[in-house]
Structure formats: C-alpha cells, structure tokens
Tab-separated table of C-alpha atoms and ligand atoms in Angstrom:
chain	number	residue	atom	x	y	z
A	50	UNK	CA	62.457	-2.174	37.439
A	51	UNK	CA	61.754	1.491	36.979
A	52	UNK	CA	58.926	3.174	38.822
A	53	UNK	CA	57.254	3.854	35.518
A	54	UNK	CA	57.220	0.132	34.950
A	55	UNK	CA	54.666	-0.453	37.682
A	56	UNK	CA	51.436	0.525	35.951
A	57	UNK	CA	52.381	-1.529	32.923
A	58	UNK	CA	53.137	-4.505	35.130
A	59	UNK	CA	49.852	-4.110	36.968
A	60	UNK	CA	47.972	-3.860	33.709
A	61	UNK	CA	49.740	-6.960	32.490
A	62	UNK	CA	48.799	-8.719	35.699
A	63	UNK	CA	45.198	-7.674	35.200
A	64	UNK	CA	45.072	-8.987	31.689
A	65	UNK	CA	46.562	-12.258	32.830
A	66	UNK	CA	44.095	-12.443	35.708
A	67	UNK	CA	41.131	-11.630	33.497
A	68	UNK	CA	42.099	-14.210	30.946
A	69	UNK	CA	42.493	-16.868	33.560
A	70	UNK	CA	40.611	-19.987	32.571
A	71	UNK	CA	39.752	-23.102	34.508
A	72	UNK	CA	42.356	-25.686	33.773
A	73	UNK	CA	41.480	-29.109	32.470
A	74	UNK	CA	42.872	-30.931	35.470
A	75	UNK	CA	39.995	-29.718	37.640
A	76	UNK	CA	40.073	-32.243	40.401
A	77	UNK	CA	36.682	-31.673	41.929
A	78	UNK	CA	34.808	-31.007	38.701
A	79	UNK	CA	33.105	-28.069	40.308
A	80	UNK	CA	31.452	-25.617	38.013
A	81	UNK	CA	32.676	-22.042	38.226
A	82	UNK	CA	29.995	-20.001	39.905
A	83	UNK	CA	31.548	-16.669	39.097
A	84	UNK	CA	32.905	-16.791	35.580
A	85	UNK	CA	34.592	-13.410	35.808
A	86	UNK	CA	36.833	-14.600	38.594
A	87	UNK	CA	37.224	-18.276	37.976
A	88	UNK	CA	40.210	-19.975	39.491
A	89	UNK	CA	41.699	-23.252	38.477
A	90	UNK	CA	41.455	-25.843	41.167
A	91	UNK	CA	44.508	-26.202	43.332
A	92	UNK	CA	47.352	-28.507	42.589
A	93	UNK	CA	47.156	-31.914	44.155
A	94	UNK	CA	47.394	-31.318	47.867
A	95	UNK	CA	47.974	-33.681	50.733
A	96	UNK	CA	44.961	-35.647	51.927
A	97	UNK	CA	44.326	-32.984	54.529
A	98	UNK	CA	43.792	-30.314	51.880
A	99	UNK	CA	40.927	-27.825	51.857
A	100	UNK	CA	37.317	-28.650	51.012
A	101	UNK	CA	35.692	-27.589	47.771
A	102	UNK	CA	34.268	-24.397	49.136
A	103	UNK	CA	37.742	-23.124	49.811
A	104	UNK	CA	38.784	-23.530	46.228
A	105	UNK	CA	36.624	-20.671	45.114
A	106	UNK	CA	38.116	-17.286	44.500
A	107	UNK	CA	37.498	-14.755	47.165
A	108	UNK	CA	39.041	-12.015	45.201
A	109	UNK	CA	37.990	-10.089	42.208
A	110	UNK	CA	40.229	-9.335	39.275
A	111	UNK	CA	42.069	-6.099	39.514
A	112	UNK	CA	41.180	-3.110	37.404
A	113	UNK	CA	43.993	-0.782	36.479
A	114	UNK	CA	43.820	2.979	36.483
A	115	UNK	CA	42.634	4.569	33.258
A	116	UNK	CA	44.486	2.249	30.909
A	117	UNK	CA	43.209	0.257	27.895
A	118	UNK	CA	39.987	-1.638	27.314
A	119	UNK	CA	37.888	-1.539	30.448
A	120	UNK	CA	36.761	-4.979	31.504
A	121	UNK	CA	33.107	-5.360	32.442
A	122	UNK	CA	33.819	-6.192	36.062
A	123	UNK	CA	31.000	-5.339	38.410
A	124	UNK	CA	33.081	-4.855	41.533
A	125	UNK	CA	36.546	-3.839	40.421
A	126	UNK	CA	39.148	-3.908	43.104
A	127	UNK	CA	42.609	-3.051	42.110
A	128	UNK	CA	45.849	-3.534	43.855
A	129	UNK	CA	47.017	-0.391	42.192
A	130	UNK	CA	43.926	1.601	43.015
A	131	UNK	CA	44.008	0.666	46.655
A	132	UNK	CA	47.457	2.144	46.825
A	133	UNK	CA	47.661	4.878	44.286
A	134	UNK	CA	44.183	6.248	43.899
A	135	UNK	CA	42.140	4.797	46.708
A	136	UNK	CA	39.324	7.289	47.068
A	137	UNK	CA	38.354	8.573	50.439
A	138	UNK	CA	40.225	6.244	52.708
A	139	UNK	CA	40.236	7.496	56.270
A	140	UNK	CA	42.880	10.116	56.737
A	141	UNK	CA	44.824	8.094	59.239
A	142	UNK	CA	45.363	5.441	56.597
A	143	UNK	CA	47.727	7.708	54.771
A	144	UNK	CA	51.404	7.242	55.160
A	145	UNK	CA	52.567	10.311	56.998
A	146	UNK	CA	56.265	9.622	57.148
A	147	UNK	CA	58.138	7.095	55.100
A	148	UNK	CA	60.373	4.780	57.087
A	149	UNK	CA	64.099	4.710	56.483
A	150	UNK	CA	63.774	1.396	54.727
A	151	UNK	CA	60.887	0.039	52.662
A	152	UNK	CA	58.742	-2.314	54.726
A	153	UNK	CA	56.739	-5.315	53.589
A	154	UNK	CA	54.194	-7.384	55.528
A	155	UNK	CA	52.857	-10.752	54.399
A	156	UNK	CA	49.652	-12.472	55.509
A	157	UNK	CA	48.687	-15.994	54.409
A	158	UNK	CA	44.932	-16.670	54.421
A	159	UNK	CA	42.764	-19.781	54.411
A	160	UNK	CA	44.846	-21.775	56.878
A	161	UNK	CA	43.574	-24.480	59.222
A	162	UNK	CA	42.727	-27.365	56.929
A	163	UNK	CA	46.280	-28.590	56.600
A	164	UNK	CA	48.838	-28.842	59.366
A	165	UNK	CA	51.773	-29.103	56.981
A	166	UNK	CA	50.766	-25.994	55.048
A	167	UNK	CA	50.388	-23.988	58.246
A	168	UNK	CA	53.621	-25.279	59.679
A	169	UNK	CA	55.502	-24.258	56.539
A	170	UNK	CA	54.246	-20.715	57.050
A	171	UNK	CA	55.273	-20.713	60.703
A	172	UNK	CA	58.726	-21.919	59.708
A	173	UNK	CA	59.365	-19.245	57.091
A	174	UNK	CA	62.432	-17.158	57.886
A	175	UNK	CA	60.755	-13.957	59.031
A	176	UNK	CA	57.419	-12.616	60.174
A	177	UNK	CA	54.476	-13.930	58.147
A	178	UNK	CA	51.008	-13.734	59.687
A	179	UNK	CA	48.731	-16.774	59.698
A	180	UNK	CA	45.048	-16.030	58.989
A	181	UNK	CA	43.212	-19.125	60.181
A	182	UNK	CA	39.677	-20.180	59.267
A	183	UNK	CA	37.372	-20.957	62.188
A	184	UNK	CA	36.315	-24.493	63.025
A	185	UNK	CA	38.990	-26.073	60.888
A	186	UNK	CA	40.816	-29.220	62.011
A	187	UNK	CA	44.175	-27.601	62.736
A	188	UNK	CA	43.079	-24.110	63.752
A	189	UNK	CA	43.881	-24.386	67.422
A	190	UNK	CA	47.149	-26.266	66.996
A	191	UNK	CA	48.461	-23.915	64.314
A	192	UNK	CA	47.465	-20.856	66.337
A	193	UNK	CA	49.249	-22.202	69.388
A	194	UNK	CA	52.397	-23.126	67.496
A	195	UNK	CA	52.440	-19.881	65.527
A	196	UNK	CA	52.110	-17.827	68.698
A	197	UNK	CA	54.879	-19.831	70.325
A	198	UNK	CA	57.083	-19.154	67.305
A	199	UNK	CA	56.359	-15.430	67.457
A	200	UNK	CA	54.193	-15.286	64.340
A	201	UNK	CA	51.057	-13.157	64.202
A	202	UNK	CA	47.803	-15.148	64.423
A	203	UNK	CA	44.643	-13.791	62.840
A	204	UNK	CA	41.059	-15.003	62.592
A	205	UNK	CA	40.231	-15.358	58.889
A	206	UNK	CA	36.571	-14.520	59.342
A	207	UNK	CA	34.243	-15.858	56.617
A	208	UNK	CA	31.889	-13.147	55.380
A	209	UNK	CA	29.037	-13.106	52.905
A	210	UNK	CA	30.149	-12.647	49.313
A	211	UNK	CA	28.454	-11.441	46.172
A	212	UNK	CA	28.792	-14.718	44.319
A	213	UNK	CA	26.707	-16.729	46.757
A	214	UNK	CA	29.668	-18.946	47.592
A	215	UNK	CA	29.321	-21.001	50.771
A	216	UNK	CA	31.315	-19.671	53.703
A	217	UNK	CA	31.909	-22.802	55.700
A	218	UNK	CA	31.339	-22.733	59.454
A	219	UNK	CA	31.431	-19.603	61.592
A	220	UNK	CA	30.423	-17.213	58.818
A	221	UNK	CA	28.793	-13.811	59.075
A	222	UNK	CA	25.955	-12.755	56.777
A	223	UNK	CA	24.082	-9.518	56.302
A	224	UNK	CA	21.013	-11.161	57.807
A	225	UNK	CA	22.896	-12.469	60.822
A	226	UNK	CA	21.079	-10.815	63.726
A	227	UNK	CA	23.133	-7.901	64.972
A	228	UNK	CA	23.065	-9.319	68.477
A	229	UNK	CA	24.579	-12.518	67.071
A	230	UNK	CA	27.767	-10.946	65.758
A	231	UNK	CA	29.587	-10.963	69.055
A	232	UNK	CA	28.668	-14.590	69.800
A	233	UNK	CA	29.880	-15.826	66.422
A	234	UNK	CA	33.083	-13.808	66.515
A	235	UNK	CA	33.919	-14.681	70.096
A	236	UNK	CA	33.284	-18.340	69.431
A	237	UNK	CA	35.595	-18.232	66.399
A	238	UNK	CA	38.252	-16.287	68.285
A	239	UNK	CA	38.168	-18.688	71.223
A	240	UNK	CA	39.688	-21.406	69.041
A	241	UNK	CA	42.755	-19.342	68.307
A	242	UNK	CA	45.147	-18.944	71.215
A	243	UNK	CA	47.222	-15.803	70.850
A	244	UNK	CA	45.005	-14.277	68.129
A	245	UNK	CA	45.670	-10.573	67.662
A	246	UNK	CA	43.704	-9.587	64.567
A	247	UNK	CA	40.945	-10.369	62.082
A	248	UNK	CA	40.739	-10.280	58.311
A	249	UNK	CA	37.948	-11.148	55.931
A	250	UNK	CA	37.537	-14.405	54.030
A	251	UNK	CA	35.610	-13.362	50.895
A	252	UNK	CA	33.126	-10.755	52.183
A	253	UNK	CA	32.419	-8.613	49.120
A	254	UNK	CA	28.851	-8.114	50.370
A	255	UNK	CA	29.412	-7.965	54.097
A	256	UNK	CA	32.378	-5.602	54.075
A	257	UNK	CA	30.313	-3.183	51.969
A	258	UNK	CA	27.665	-3.094	54.704
A	259	UNK	CA	28.543	-0.331	57.160
A	260	UNK	CA	26.169	-1.533	59.878
A	261	UNK	CA	27.697	-5.001	59.747
A	262	UNK	CA	31.219	-3.581	59.811
A	263	UNK	CA	30.344	-1.361	62.769
A	264	UNK	CA	29.141	-4.424	64.675
A	265	UNK	CA	32.284	-6.341	63.843
A	266	UNK	CA	34.585	-3.462	64.759
A	267	UNK	CA	32.833	-3.017	68.091
A	268	UNK	CA	33.838	-6.573	68.946
A	269	UNK	CA	37.363	-6.043	67.611
A	270	UNK	CA	37.717	-2.931	69.735
A	271	UNK	CA	36.490	-4.681	72.893
A	272	UNK	CA	38.794	-7.639	72.268
A	273	UNK	CA	41.771	-5.423	71.452
A	274	UNK	CA	42.168	-6.831	67.934
A	275	UNK	CA	43.305	-5.187	64.729
A	276	UNK	CA	41.541	-5.552	61.385
A	277	UNK	CA	43.100	-6.149	57.989
A	278	UNK	CA	40.753	-5.476	55.089
A	279	UNK	CA	41.437	-7.921	52.265
A	280	UNK	CA	39.570	-5.488	49.967
A	281	UNK	CA	37.451	-7.970	48.048
A	282	UNK	CA	35.232	-5.081	46.949
A	283	UNK	CA	35.914	-1.456	46.122
A	284	UNK	CA	32.808	-0.610	48.161
A	285	UNK	CA	34.328	-1.872	51.388
A	286	UNK	CA	33.408	0.051	54.512
A	287	UNK	CA	35.780	-1.839	56.767
A	288	UNK	CA	38.460	0.825	57.058
A	289	UNK	CA	35.890	3.545	57.788
A	290	UNK	CA	34.225	1.419	60.436
A	291	UNK	CA	37.571	0.465	61.966
A	292	UNK	CA	38.706	4.072	62.107
A	293	UNK	CA	35.414	5.135	63.673
A	294	UNK	CA	35.653	2.412	66.299
A	295	UNK	CA	39.296	3.098	67.092
A	296	UNK	CA	40.418	-0.283	65.779
A	297	UNK	CA	43.989	-0.414	64.430
A	298	UNK	CA	43.638	-1.353	60.784
A	299	UNK	CA	45.250	-1.700	57.388
A	300	UNK	CA	44.307	-2.780	53.897
A	301	UNK	CA	45.732	-5.403	51.608
A	302	UNK	CA	47.503	-3.902	48.628
A	303	UNK	CA	48.666	-6.874	46.575
A	304	UNK	CA	47.374	-10.415	46.218
A	305	UNK	CA	50.345	-12.690	45.798
A	306	UNK	CA	48.702	-15.593	44.035
A	307	UNK	CA	45.655	-14.480	42.146
A	308	UNK	CA	47.140	-16.716	39.474
A	309	UNK	CA	48.591	-19.869	40.952
A	310	UNK	CA	51.824	-20.444	39.148
A	311	UNK	CA	55.397	-19.707	40.040
A	312	UNK	CA	55.924	-16.915	37.515
A	313	UNK	CA	52.716	-15.127	38.428
A	314	UNK	CA	53.518	-15.303	42.134
A	315	UNK	CA	57.006	-13.953	41.478
A	316	UNK	CA	55.558	-11.121	39.388
A	317	UNK	CA	53.062	-10.165	42.104
A	318	UNK	CA	55.803	-10.209	44.700
A	319	UNK	CA	57.904	-7.926	42.503
A	320	UNK	CA	54.970	-5.510	42.315
A	321	UNK	CA	54.714	-5.545	46.101
A	322	UNK	CA	58.429	-4.886	46.522
A	323	UNK	CA	58.225	-1.962	44.136
A	324	UNK	CA	55.218	-0.524	45.977
A	325	UNK	CA	57.149	-0.833	49.223
A	326	UNK	CA	60.095	1.033	47.721
A	327	UNK	CA	57.820	3.673	46.265
A	328	UNK	CA	55.514	4.214	49.227
A	329	UNK	CA	57.598	2.993	52.131
A	330	UNK	CA	55.448	-0.026	52.835
A	331	UNK	CA	53.190	-2.644	51.331
A	332	UNK	CA	50.894	-5.391	52.590
A	333	UNK	CA	50.660	-8.626	50.646
A	334	UNK	CA	48.066	-11.369	51.094
A	335	UNK	CA	48.624	-14.877	49.797
A	336	UNK	CA	47.188	-18.353	50.142
A	337	UNK	CA	48.749	-21.709	50.992
A	338	UNK	CA	48.997	-22.884	47.406
A	339	UNK	CA	51.970	-25.033	46.511
A	340	UNK	CA	53.404	-22.343	44.231
A	341	UNK	CA	53.081	-19.678	46.922
A	342	UNK	CA	54.689	-21.731	49.670
A	343	UNK	CA	57.575	-22.764	47.446
A	344	UNK	CA	58.085	-19.187	46.322
A	345	UNK	CA	58.165	-17.758	49.850
A	346	UNK	CA	60.583	-20.428	51.017
A	347	UNK	CA	62.868	-19.385	48.188
A	348	UNK	CA	62.349	-15.634	48.268
A	349	UNK	CA	62.365	-14.708	51.954
A	350	UNK	CA	65.871	-15.808	52.964
A	351	UNK	CA	68.153	-12.825	52.405
A	352	UNK	CA	65.300	-10.623	51.202
A	353	UNK	CA	66.457	-7.411	52.883
A	354	UNK	CA	70.012	-7.697	51.595
A	355	UNK	CA	68.938	-8.653	48.102
A	356	UNK	CA	65.974	-6.323	47.587
A	357	UNK	CA	66.432	-3.583	50.157
A	358	UNK	CA	62.964	-4.292	51.561
A	359	UNK	CA	62.514	-5.374	55.170
A	360	UNK	CA	59.893	-7.928	56.134
A	361	UNK	CA	57.926	-6.809	59.204
A	362	UNK	CA	54.901	-8.153	61.114
A	363	UNK	CA	51.643	-6.795	59.722
A	364	UNK	CA	51.087	-5.190	63.114
A	365	UNK	CA	53.952	-2.827	62.306
A	366	UNK	CA	51.967	-1.320	59.433
A	367	UNK	CA	48.638	-0.607	61.112
A	368	UNK	CA	46.993	2.782	61.188
A	369	UNK	CA	45.916	3.777	64.685
B	428	LIG	ZN1	40.097	-16.543	52.416
C-alpha cells in the first residue's frame, strides 16, 4: 500500500464505522443508547462472557482530516488525527528519532470476564498488553499469569463517559470526591499483581476533565505506573496531565476492532502497520472479540519477517 493510500483507507474506515448498524442477532436486546456509535452485540461468547454493560462502545467514530461530507459527530476522535494532526500534544509526545525498524505495540482492553479470552492473549506469540477491568472474576488470575508469562498488565480503569453508560464496579466519575480517587485506584490496582500501567475504559467525560486527570496522574506517579490514553474524546487532557505529573505516557492511535468482523480488523491492522512504517511506531488497542482474537493468532506469527514491523511491549513506546 502506498503512503498516499492511508488517508483514503482511513476515510473508508470512517464511512464503514459511521454506517455501522446494530445487527439483527442482538443477543441481549439492549437498545442503543448512543446511536452515533452503536455497536452490534458480540458474537456468541462462552458462558463466562462479558455483561451487557461491556457490550457498549467506548469509542467514538473516527473523523478524517478535511475530506468529504463531515459527519455530525459531537466528539470526533480520529485515529488519523491523533497521529497526523493531533493539536497541541505535549512536546515530549513527539517522535524525536525514528527507530531503525518500525515498531508496533498492541493492547487488548476489557479483559477479566473470561479466562479463556485472557489466556489467548497471554499466549499470543509476542508482547501484547492485557488491560484488565477491576473487580472482574478473572482479573487477579489473568494478571498473575500474564506477569508470569512476561506480558504487560494494565488496569483498565472505568471512567465516566458522555453517553451515560454504566461503568461497572470501580469506576471514576467527575463527582467522585477528589480525596476518593486514590482509594478507588489503589483498590483496583491491588487486584492486579504485576500491574505496570493504566488506561481508560470509556472516559470521554472524565479524561476531558483536567482536575480529574491530575488526581489520577498523581496516583500513577506515586505508584510508578504509566498511562495509555485510549483517546475516547478529542478533548482529552490525559496526556497533558501525565506530562505535568511526570508519568510516562502514550496515546492510542488505531482501534483494531471498531467494526467486529475479520475484514475490518484486518483493514485496521493494515492501517496500523502503515502508520508504524511511516512514523516509526504505532499503538493499537483492541478488544477480546472473537474476530480480533482469531486475527491476532493468525497475524502475529512471523509478523516482523512478513511486514517489516516489530511488535514491542507498549512500555517501549512511552514518552517520558
Ligand atoms: Zn474498555
């Protein structure tokens, strides 16, 4: 794929994402609460699959650069924009020297409800970080096994979102008393042996709140944790707060499975590879959907030889 092909591919991805409709096989019958970002319900999962509140989107459709018909999205966040035209990111977020080889980091969110899903991530051939939801049945076991296997363990911290979607246990809200932040975070972190970082589950409202982000980063700094901003809103203050607090940080550039089918996942991965080649590195976030797991199990073996892109732990791509 040529470099010039990227914007067109991103635009195509946007149009696909924006046209995404709930599919008829909706298992839970839940009504979409955010029509602009409605996801189909996941494929049939094992009995230990996630609860309904996890089936909501936590991401907003991407908005491309200046291309065709602007979509009326209130909080546009674009994979392309976060890489190519991200306004006013802290200076230390910029790539100062490209590595010899393009680098790619992968983080899988929303883990903890299924042991088999988490174990498949741990067993992938190469570094893939596990972002585990607090107070989930398999959080502690997956964290322990992932650490033992040398995978990065992260707290996938639920944060208040603009769609009013429930966060599940251990969430942070804008009206959480400031003095309560540390207690909630430390309690969530305590379940995850070997945890080394935090990223946000949803959080389009909370990550846009600088006071809240400052509180969170103060805890991250004290606990020697990094922060990965999933960028669920263009207004996010997380990177600024992290930089100010001296917390190693990075931002997600591509969502792997905004659309949950094999072709869409492959297309998103191709975008990420091209970004890595173009910019030296890229950070991809995915979810434990059946299509995503199957794709990674197929795509990661031999990746460096086939694509010229080296998979690295997300900790290798942090700004300090
Ligand atoms: Zn999440």
